[in-house]
Short mmCIF file of C-alpha atoms and ligand atoms in Angstrom, two decimals:
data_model
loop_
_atom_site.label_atom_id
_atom_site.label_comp_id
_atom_site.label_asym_id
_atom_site.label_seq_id
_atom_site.Cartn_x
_atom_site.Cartn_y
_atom_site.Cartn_z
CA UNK A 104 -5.56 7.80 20.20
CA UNK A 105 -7.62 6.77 17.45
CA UNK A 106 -4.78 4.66 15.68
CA UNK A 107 -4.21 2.55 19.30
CA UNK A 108 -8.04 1.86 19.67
CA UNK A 109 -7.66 0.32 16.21
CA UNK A 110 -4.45 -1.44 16.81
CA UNK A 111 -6.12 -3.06 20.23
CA UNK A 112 -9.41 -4.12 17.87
CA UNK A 113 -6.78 -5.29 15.08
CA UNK A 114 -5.16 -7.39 17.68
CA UNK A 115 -7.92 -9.20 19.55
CA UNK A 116 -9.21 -10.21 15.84
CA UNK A 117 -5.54 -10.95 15.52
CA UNK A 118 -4.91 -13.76 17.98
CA UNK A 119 -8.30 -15.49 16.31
CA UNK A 120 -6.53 -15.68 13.14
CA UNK A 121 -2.86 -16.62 11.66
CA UNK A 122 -0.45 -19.67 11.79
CA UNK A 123 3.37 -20.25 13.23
CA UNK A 124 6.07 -21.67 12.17
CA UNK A 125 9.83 -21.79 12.52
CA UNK A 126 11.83 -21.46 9.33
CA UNK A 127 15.33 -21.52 9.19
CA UNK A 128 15.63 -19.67 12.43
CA UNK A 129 13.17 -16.88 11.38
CA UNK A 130 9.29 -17.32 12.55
CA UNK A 131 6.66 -17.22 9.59
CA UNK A 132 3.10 -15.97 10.26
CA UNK A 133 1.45 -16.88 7.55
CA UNK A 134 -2.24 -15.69 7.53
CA UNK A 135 -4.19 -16.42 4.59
CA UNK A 136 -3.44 -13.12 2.74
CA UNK A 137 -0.36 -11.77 4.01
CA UNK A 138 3.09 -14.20 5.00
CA UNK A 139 5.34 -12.85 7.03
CA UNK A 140 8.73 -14.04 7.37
CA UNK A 141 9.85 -12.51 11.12
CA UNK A 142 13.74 -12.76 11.93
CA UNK A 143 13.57 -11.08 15.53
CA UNK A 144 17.70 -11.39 15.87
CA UNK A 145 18.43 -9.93 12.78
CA UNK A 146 14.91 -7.17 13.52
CA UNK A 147 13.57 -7.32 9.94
CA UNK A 148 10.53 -8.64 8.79
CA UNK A 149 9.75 -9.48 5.48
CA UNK A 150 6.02 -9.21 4.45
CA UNK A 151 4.59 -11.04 1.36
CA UNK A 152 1.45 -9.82 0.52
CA UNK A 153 -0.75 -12.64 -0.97
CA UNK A 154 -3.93 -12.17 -2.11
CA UNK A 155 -4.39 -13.77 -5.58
CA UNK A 156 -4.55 -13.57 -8.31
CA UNK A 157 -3.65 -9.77 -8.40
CA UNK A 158 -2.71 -8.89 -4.52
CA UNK A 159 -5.73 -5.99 -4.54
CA UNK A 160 -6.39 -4.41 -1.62
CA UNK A 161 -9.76 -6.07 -0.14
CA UNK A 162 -11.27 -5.37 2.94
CA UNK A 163 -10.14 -8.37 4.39
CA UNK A 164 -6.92 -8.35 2.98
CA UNK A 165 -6.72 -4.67 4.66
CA UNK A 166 -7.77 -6.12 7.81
CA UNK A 167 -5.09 -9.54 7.59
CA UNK A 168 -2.03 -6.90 6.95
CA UNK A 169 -2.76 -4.33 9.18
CA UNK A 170 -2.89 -6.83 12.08
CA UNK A 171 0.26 -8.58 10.71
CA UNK A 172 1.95 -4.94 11.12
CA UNK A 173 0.81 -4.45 14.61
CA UNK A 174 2.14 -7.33 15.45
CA UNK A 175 5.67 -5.85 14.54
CA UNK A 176 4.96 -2.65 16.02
CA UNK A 177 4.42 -3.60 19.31
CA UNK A 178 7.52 -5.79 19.38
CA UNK A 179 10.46 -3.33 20.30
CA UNK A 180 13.21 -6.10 18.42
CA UNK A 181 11.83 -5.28 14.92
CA UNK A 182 13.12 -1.82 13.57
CA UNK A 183 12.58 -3.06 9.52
CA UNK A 184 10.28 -4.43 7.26
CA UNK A 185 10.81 -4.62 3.40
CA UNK A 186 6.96 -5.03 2.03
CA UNK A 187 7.22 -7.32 -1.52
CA UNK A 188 4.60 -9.01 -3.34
CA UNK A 189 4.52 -12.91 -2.93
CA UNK A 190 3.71 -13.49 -6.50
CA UNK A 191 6.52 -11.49 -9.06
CA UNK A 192 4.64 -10.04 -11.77
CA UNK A 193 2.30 -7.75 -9.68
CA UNK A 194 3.00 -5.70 -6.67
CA UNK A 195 -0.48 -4.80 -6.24
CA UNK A 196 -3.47 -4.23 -8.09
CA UNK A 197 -4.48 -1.20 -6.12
CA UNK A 198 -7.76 -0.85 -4.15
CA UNK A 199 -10.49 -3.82 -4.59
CA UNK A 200 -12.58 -2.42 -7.61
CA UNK A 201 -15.29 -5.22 -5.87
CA UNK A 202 -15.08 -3.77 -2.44
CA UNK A 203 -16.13 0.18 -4.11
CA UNK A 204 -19.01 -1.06 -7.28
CA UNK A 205 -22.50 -2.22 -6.67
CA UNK A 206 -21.97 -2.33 -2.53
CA UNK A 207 -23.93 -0.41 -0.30
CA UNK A 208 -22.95 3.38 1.73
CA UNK A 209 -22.34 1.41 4.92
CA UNK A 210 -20.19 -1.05 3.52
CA UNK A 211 -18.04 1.86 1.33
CA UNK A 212 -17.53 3.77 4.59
CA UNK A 213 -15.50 0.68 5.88
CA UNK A 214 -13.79 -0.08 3.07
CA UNK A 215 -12.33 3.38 3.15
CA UNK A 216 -12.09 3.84 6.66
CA UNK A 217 -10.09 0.55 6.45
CA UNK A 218 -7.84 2.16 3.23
CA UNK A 219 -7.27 5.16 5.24
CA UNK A 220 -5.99 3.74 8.17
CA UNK A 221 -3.58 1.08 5.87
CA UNK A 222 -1.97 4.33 4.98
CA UNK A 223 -1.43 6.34 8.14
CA UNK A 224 -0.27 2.81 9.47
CA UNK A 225 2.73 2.84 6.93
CA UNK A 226 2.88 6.38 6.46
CA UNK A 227 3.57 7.05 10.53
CA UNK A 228 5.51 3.92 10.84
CA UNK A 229 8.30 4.13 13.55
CA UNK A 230 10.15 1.15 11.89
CA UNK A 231 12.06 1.39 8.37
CA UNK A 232 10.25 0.56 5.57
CA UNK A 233 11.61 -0.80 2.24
CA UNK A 234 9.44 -1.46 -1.02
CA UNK A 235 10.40 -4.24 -3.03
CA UNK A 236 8.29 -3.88 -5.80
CA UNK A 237 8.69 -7.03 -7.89
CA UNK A 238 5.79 -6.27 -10.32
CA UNK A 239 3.00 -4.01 -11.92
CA UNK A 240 2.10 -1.45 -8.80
CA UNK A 241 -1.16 0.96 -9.83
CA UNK A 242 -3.05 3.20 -7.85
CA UNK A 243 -3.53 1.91 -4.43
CA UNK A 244 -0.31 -0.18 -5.24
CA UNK A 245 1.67 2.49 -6.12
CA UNK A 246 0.23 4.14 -2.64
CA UNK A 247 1.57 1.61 -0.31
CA UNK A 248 4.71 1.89 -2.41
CA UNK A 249 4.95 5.67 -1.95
CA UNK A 250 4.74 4.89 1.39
CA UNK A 251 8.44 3.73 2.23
CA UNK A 252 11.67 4.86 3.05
CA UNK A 253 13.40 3.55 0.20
CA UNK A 254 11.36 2.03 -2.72
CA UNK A 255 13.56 -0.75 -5.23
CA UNK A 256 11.69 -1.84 -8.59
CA UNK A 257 12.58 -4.96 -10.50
CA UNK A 258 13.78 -3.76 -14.10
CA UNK A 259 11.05 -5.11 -16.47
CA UNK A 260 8.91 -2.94 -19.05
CA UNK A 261 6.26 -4.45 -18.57
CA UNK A 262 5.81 -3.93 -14.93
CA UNK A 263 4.15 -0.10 -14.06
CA UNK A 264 3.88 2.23 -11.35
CA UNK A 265 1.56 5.27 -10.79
CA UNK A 266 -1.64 6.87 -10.06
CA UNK A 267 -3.97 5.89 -12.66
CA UNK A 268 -7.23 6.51 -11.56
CA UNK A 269 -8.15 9.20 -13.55
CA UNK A 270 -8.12 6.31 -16.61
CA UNK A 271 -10.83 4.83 -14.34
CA UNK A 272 -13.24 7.70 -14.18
CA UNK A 273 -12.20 8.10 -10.22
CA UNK A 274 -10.41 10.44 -8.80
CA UNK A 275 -7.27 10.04 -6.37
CA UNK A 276 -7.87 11.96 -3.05
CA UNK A 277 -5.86 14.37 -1.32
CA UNK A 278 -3.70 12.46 0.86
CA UNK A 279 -2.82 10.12 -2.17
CA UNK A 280 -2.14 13.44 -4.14
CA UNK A 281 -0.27 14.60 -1.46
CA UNK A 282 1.65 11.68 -0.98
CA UNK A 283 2.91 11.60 -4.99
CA UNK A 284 3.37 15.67 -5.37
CA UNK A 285 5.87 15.15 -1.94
CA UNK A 286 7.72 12.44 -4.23
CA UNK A 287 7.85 13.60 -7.17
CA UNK A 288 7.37 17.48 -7.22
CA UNK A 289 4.05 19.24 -8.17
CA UNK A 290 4.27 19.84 -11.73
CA UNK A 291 5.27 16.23 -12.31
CA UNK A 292 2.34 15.29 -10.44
CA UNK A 293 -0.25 17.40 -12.11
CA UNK A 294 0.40 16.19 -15.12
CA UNK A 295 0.24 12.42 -14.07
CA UNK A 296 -2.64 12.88 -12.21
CA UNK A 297 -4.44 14.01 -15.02
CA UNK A 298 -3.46 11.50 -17.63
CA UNK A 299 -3.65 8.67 -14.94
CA UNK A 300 -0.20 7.93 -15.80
CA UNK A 301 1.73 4.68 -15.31
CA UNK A 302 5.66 4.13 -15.31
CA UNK A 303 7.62 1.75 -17.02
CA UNK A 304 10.58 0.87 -13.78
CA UNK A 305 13.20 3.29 -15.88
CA UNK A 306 10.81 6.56 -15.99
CA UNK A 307 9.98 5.88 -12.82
CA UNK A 308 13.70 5.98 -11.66
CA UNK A 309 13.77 9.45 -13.08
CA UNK A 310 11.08 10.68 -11.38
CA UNK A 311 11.51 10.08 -8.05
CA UNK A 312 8.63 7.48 -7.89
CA UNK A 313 11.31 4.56 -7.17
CA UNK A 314 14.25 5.17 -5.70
CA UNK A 315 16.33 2.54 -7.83
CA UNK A 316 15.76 -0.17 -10.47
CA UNK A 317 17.74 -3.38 -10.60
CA UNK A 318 17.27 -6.66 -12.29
CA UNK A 319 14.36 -8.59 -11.41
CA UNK A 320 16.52 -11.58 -9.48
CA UNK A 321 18.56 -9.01 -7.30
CA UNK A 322 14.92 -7.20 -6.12
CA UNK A 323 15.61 -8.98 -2.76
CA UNK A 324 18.85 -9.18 -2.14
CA UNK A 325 18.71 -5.22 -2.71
CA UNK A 326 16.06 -4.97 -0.73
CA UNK A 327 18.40 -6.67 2.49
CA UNK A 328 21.40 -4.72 1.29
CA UNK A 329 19.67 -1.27 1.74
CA UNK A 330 17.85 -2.16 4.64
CA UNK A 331 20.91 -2.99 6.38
CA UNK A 332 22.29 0.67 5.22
CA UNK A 333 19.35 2.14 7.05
CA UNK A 334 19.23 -0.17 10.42
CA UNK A 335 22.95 1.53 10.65
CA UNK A 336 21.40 4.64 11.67
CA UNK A 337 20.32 5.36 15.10
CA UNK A 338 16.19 5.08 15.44
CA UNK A 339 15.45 7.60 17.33
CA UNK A 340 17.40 10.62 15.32
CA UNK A 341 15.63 8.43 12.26
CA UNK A 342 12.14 8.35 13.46
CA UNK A 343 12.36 11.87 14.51
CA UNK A 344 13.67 13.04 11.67
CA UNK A 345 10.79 10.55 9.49
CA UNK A 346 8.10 12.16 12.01
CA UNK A 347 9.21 15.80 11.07
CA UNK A 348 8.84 14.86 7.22
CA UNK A 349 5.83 13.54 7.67
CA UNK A 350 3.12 14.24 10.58
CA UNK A 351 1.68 17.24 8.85
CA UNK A 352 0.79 15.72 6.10
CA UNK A 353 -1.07 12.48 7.81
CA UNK A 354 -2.60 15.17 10.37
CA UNK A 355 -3.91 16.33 8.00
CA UNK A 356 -6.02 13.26 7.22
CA UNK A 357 -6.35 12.48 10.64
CA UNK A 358 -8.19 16.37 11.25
CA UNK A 359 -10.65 15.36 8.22
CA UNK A 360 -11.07 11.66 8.60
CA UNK A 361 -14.60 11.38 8.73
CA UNK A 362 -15.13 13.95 6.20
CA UNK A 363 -12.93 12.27 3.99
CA UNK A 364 -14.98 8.82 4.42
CA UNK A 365 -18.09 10.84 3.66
CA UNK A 366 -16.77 12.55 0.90
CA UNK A 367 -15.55 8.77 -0.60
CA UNK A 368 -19.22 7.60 0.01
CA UNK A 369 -20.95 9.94 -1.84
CA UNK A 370 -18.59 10.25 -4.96
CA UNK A 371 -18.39 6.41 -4.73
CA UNK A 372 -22.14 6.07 -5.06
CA UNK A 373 -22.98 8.14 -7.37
CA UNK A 374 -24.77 6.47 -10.93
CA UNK A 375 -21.94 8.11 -13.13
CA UNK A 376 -18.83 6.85 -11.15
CA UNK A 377 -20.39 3.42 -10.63
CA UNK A 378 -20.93 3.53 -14.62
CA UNK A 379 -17.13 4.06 -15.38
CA UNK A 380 -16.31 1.21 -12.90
CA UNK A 381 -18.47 -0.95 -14.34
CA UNK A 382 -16.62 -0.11 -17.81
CA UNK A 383 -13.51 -0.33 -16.82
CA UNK A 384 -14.41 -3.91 -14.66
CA UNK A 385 -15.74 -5.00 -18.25
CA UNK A 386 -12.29 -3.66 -20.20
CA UNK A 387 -10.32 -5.60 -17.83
CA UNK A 388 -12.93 -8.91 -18.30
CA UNK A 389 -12.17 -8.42 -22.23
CA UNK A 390 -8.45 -7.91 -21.91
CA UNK A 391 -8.70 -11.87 -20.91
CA UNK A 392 -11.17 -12.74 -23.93
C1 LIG B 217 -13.03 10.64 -3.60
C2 LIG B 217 -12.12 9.50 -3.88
C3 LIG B 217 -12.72 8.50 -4.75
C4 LIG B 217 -12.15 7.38 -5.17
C5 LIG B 217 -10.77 7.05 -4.86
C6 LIG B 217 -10.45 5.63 -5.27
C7 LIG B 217 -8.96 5.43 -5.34
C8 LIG B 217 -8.69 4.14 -6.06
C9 LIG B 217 -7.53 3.57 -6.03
C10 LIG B 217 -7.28 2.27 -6.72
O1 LIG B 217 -6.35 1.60 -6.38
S1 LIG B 217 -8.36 1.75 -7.97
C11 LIG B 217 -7.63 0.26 -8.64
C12 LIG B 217 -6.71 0.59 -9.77
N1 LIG B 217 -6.13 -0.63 -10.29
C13 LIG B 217 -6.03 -0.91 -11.56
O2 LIG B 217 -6.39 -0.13 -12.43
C14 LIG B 217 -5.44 -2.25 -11.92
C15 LIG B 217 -6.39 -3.08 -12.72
N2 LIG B 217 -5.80 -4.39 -13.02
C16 LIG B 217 -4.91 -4.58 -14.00
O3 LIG B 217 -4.51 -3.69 -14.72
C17 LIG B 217 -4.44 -6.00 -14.18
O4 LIG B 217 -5.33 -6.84 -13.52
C18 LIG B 217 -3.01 -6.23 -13.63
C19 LIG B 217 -2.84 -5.75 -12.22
C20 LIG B 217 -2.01 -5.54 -14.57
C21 LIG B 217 -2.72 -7.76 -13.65
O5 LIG B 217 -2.96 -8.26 -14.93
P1 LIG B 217 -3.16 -9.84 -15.12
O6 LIG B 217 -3.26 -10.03 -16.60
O7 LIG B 217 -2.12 -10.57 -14.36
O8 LIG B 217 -4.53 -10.17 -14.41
P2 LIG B 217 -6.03 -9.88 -14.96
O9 LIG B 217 -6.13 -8.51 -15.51
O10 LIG B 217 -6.45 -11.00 -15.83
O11 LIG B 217 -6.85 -9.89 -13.59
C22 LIG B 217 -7.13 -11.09 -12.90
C23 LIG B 217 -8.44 -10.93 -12.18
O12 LIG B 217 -8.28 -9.90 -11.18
C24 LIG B 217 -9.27 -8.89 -11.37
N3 LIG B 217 -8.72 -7.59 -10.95
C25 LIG B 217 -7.69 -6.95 -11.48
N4 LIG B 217 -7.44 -5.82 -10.81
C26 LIG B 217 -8.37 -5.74 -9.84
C27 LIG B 217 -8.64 -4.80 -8.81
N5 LIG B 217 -7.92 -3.68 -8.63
N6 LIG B 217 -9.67 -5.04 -7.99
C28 LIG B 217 -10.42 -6.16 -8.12
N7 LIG B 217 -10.21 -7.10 -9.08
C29 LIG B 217 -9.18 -6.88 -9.92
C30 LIG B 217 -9.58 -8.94 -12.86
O13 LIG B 217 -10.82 -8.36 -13.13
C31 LIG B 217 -9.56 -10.44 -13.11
O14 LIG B 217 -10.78 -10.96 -12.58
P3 LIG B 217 -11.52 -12.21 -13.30
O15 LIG B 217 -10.51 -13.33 -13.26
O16 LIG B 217 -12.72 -12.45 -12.47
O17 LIG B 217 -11.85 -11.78 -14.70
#
């Protein structure tokens, strides 16, 4: 109930934003932060997110994606969407480290209200969805990631995956740790939790995190190949099978929602954790210098 109330709010800001066009044969919504690239006779989408320089995950950037979902949702002809990142080199930056330092209690209970509900969104989603992660994917990143059906990561060193926040002085909450230990096994996770670990695309192969690495050019065409493999099999024995897996786990959330967004406030605020923000915004500052 609480997800369509959302979806109806996310739609009437919808229809105020967004632009059309017709590309060769599929339609493109492109709103500022998110393109999508809709091909309703073929029923996959593919969704660019686009938020430069580093594709984090602002509040409005939240707000511009999970409208451009709905919008495939509540269209019966799209069953797929493979998520990638508009500019190759980074996937995602993870959660806006501007939308969680030096703001106000009111404005972090949106924020995370609005994070939450980006991940029972994708988590619960009835259609199939592939990652095409075509760059560096931390925290929040590797979140929306863990997310999919099938997750394919371009084959570069340099590019990472994984729940880091621990290197930040934060601390990744239970549905995120519940999300990695399902993927990758509780002992794996412990440890990487702890250390705040991030994956070069080969480690990550071997644990579970991605689901296959191929060269960077063939992220896309993989990314069509597999999702092709999956529309083969009938939705609803899929999404009943995908709602088995999962509803526990995002009832879970949904049970301590508010209690969550409380808890996020008061950690969030507190002098020590807005310190080690406000180093790690400053390591990232002299990384450039
Ligand atoms: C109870 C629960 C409590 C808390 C739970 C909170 C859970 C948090 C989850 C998260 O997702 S936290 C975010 C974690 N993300 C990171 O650690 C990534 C940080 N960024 C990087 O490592 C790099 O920026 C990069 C993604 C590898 C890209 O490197 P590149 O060299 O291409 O860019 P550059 O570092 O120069 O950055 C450009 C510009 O963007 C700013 N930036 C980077 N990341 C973020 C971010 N996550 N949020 C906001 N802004 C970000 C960076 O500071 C630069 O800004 P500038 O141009 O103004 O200096």
């Amino acid at each position: 109930m609480a997800l369509a109330a959302a979806g109806r709010v996310l739609l009437q800001a919808g229809s105020r934003l967004g632009r059309r066009e017709v590309v060769d044969g599929a339609r493109r919504f492109a709103n500022k932060r998110v393109e999508v690239e809709a091909d309703e006779a073929a029923g996959i989408a593919v969704m660019k997110l686009k938020n430069p320089p580093v594709n984090s995950l602002s509040l409005e950037f939240l707000t511009e994606f999970l409208i451009s979902l709905e919008k495939l949702e509540n269209n019966k002809n799209f069953r797929g969407v493979i998520l990638t990142s508009e500019r190759p080199g980074v996937f995602s930056a993870g959660l806006d480290l501007m939308e969680m330092y030096g703001r106000n209690p009111a404005h972090y209970a949106e924020y995370w209200r609005a994070v939450q509900e980006l991940w029972l969104r994708l988590y619960l989603s009835n259609m199939i969805l592939v990652c095409a992660i075509n760059g560096t994917s931390p925290a929040g990143g590797c979140l929306m990631a863990l997310t999919c059906d099938h997750r394919i990561m371009a084959d570069n060193p340099k590019y990472t995956i994984g729940l880091n926040e621990s290197q930040l002085g934060i601390v990744a909450p239970f549905w995120f740790k519940d999300n990695f230990v399902n993927t990758v096994g509780y002992r794996t996770a412990e440890h990487a939790l702890q250390l705040g670990l991030l994956f070069p695309p080969a480690e990550a192969l071997k644990l579970g995190i991605v689901d296959e690495v191929v060269p960077e050019d063939q992220v896309h065409s993989k990314a069509q190949s597999v999702m092709a493999q999956w529309m083969a099999i009938p939705d609803h024995s899929r999404q009943l099978t995908k709602n088995m897996m999962r509803k526990a786990m995002a009832d879970n959330l949904i049970k301590q929602r508010e209690a969550d967004i409380q808890n996020f406030v008061s950690f969030i605020s507190r002098d020590s954790i807005q310190k080690s923000l406000h180093t790690y915004l400053e390591k990232l500052k002299q990384k450039k210098g």
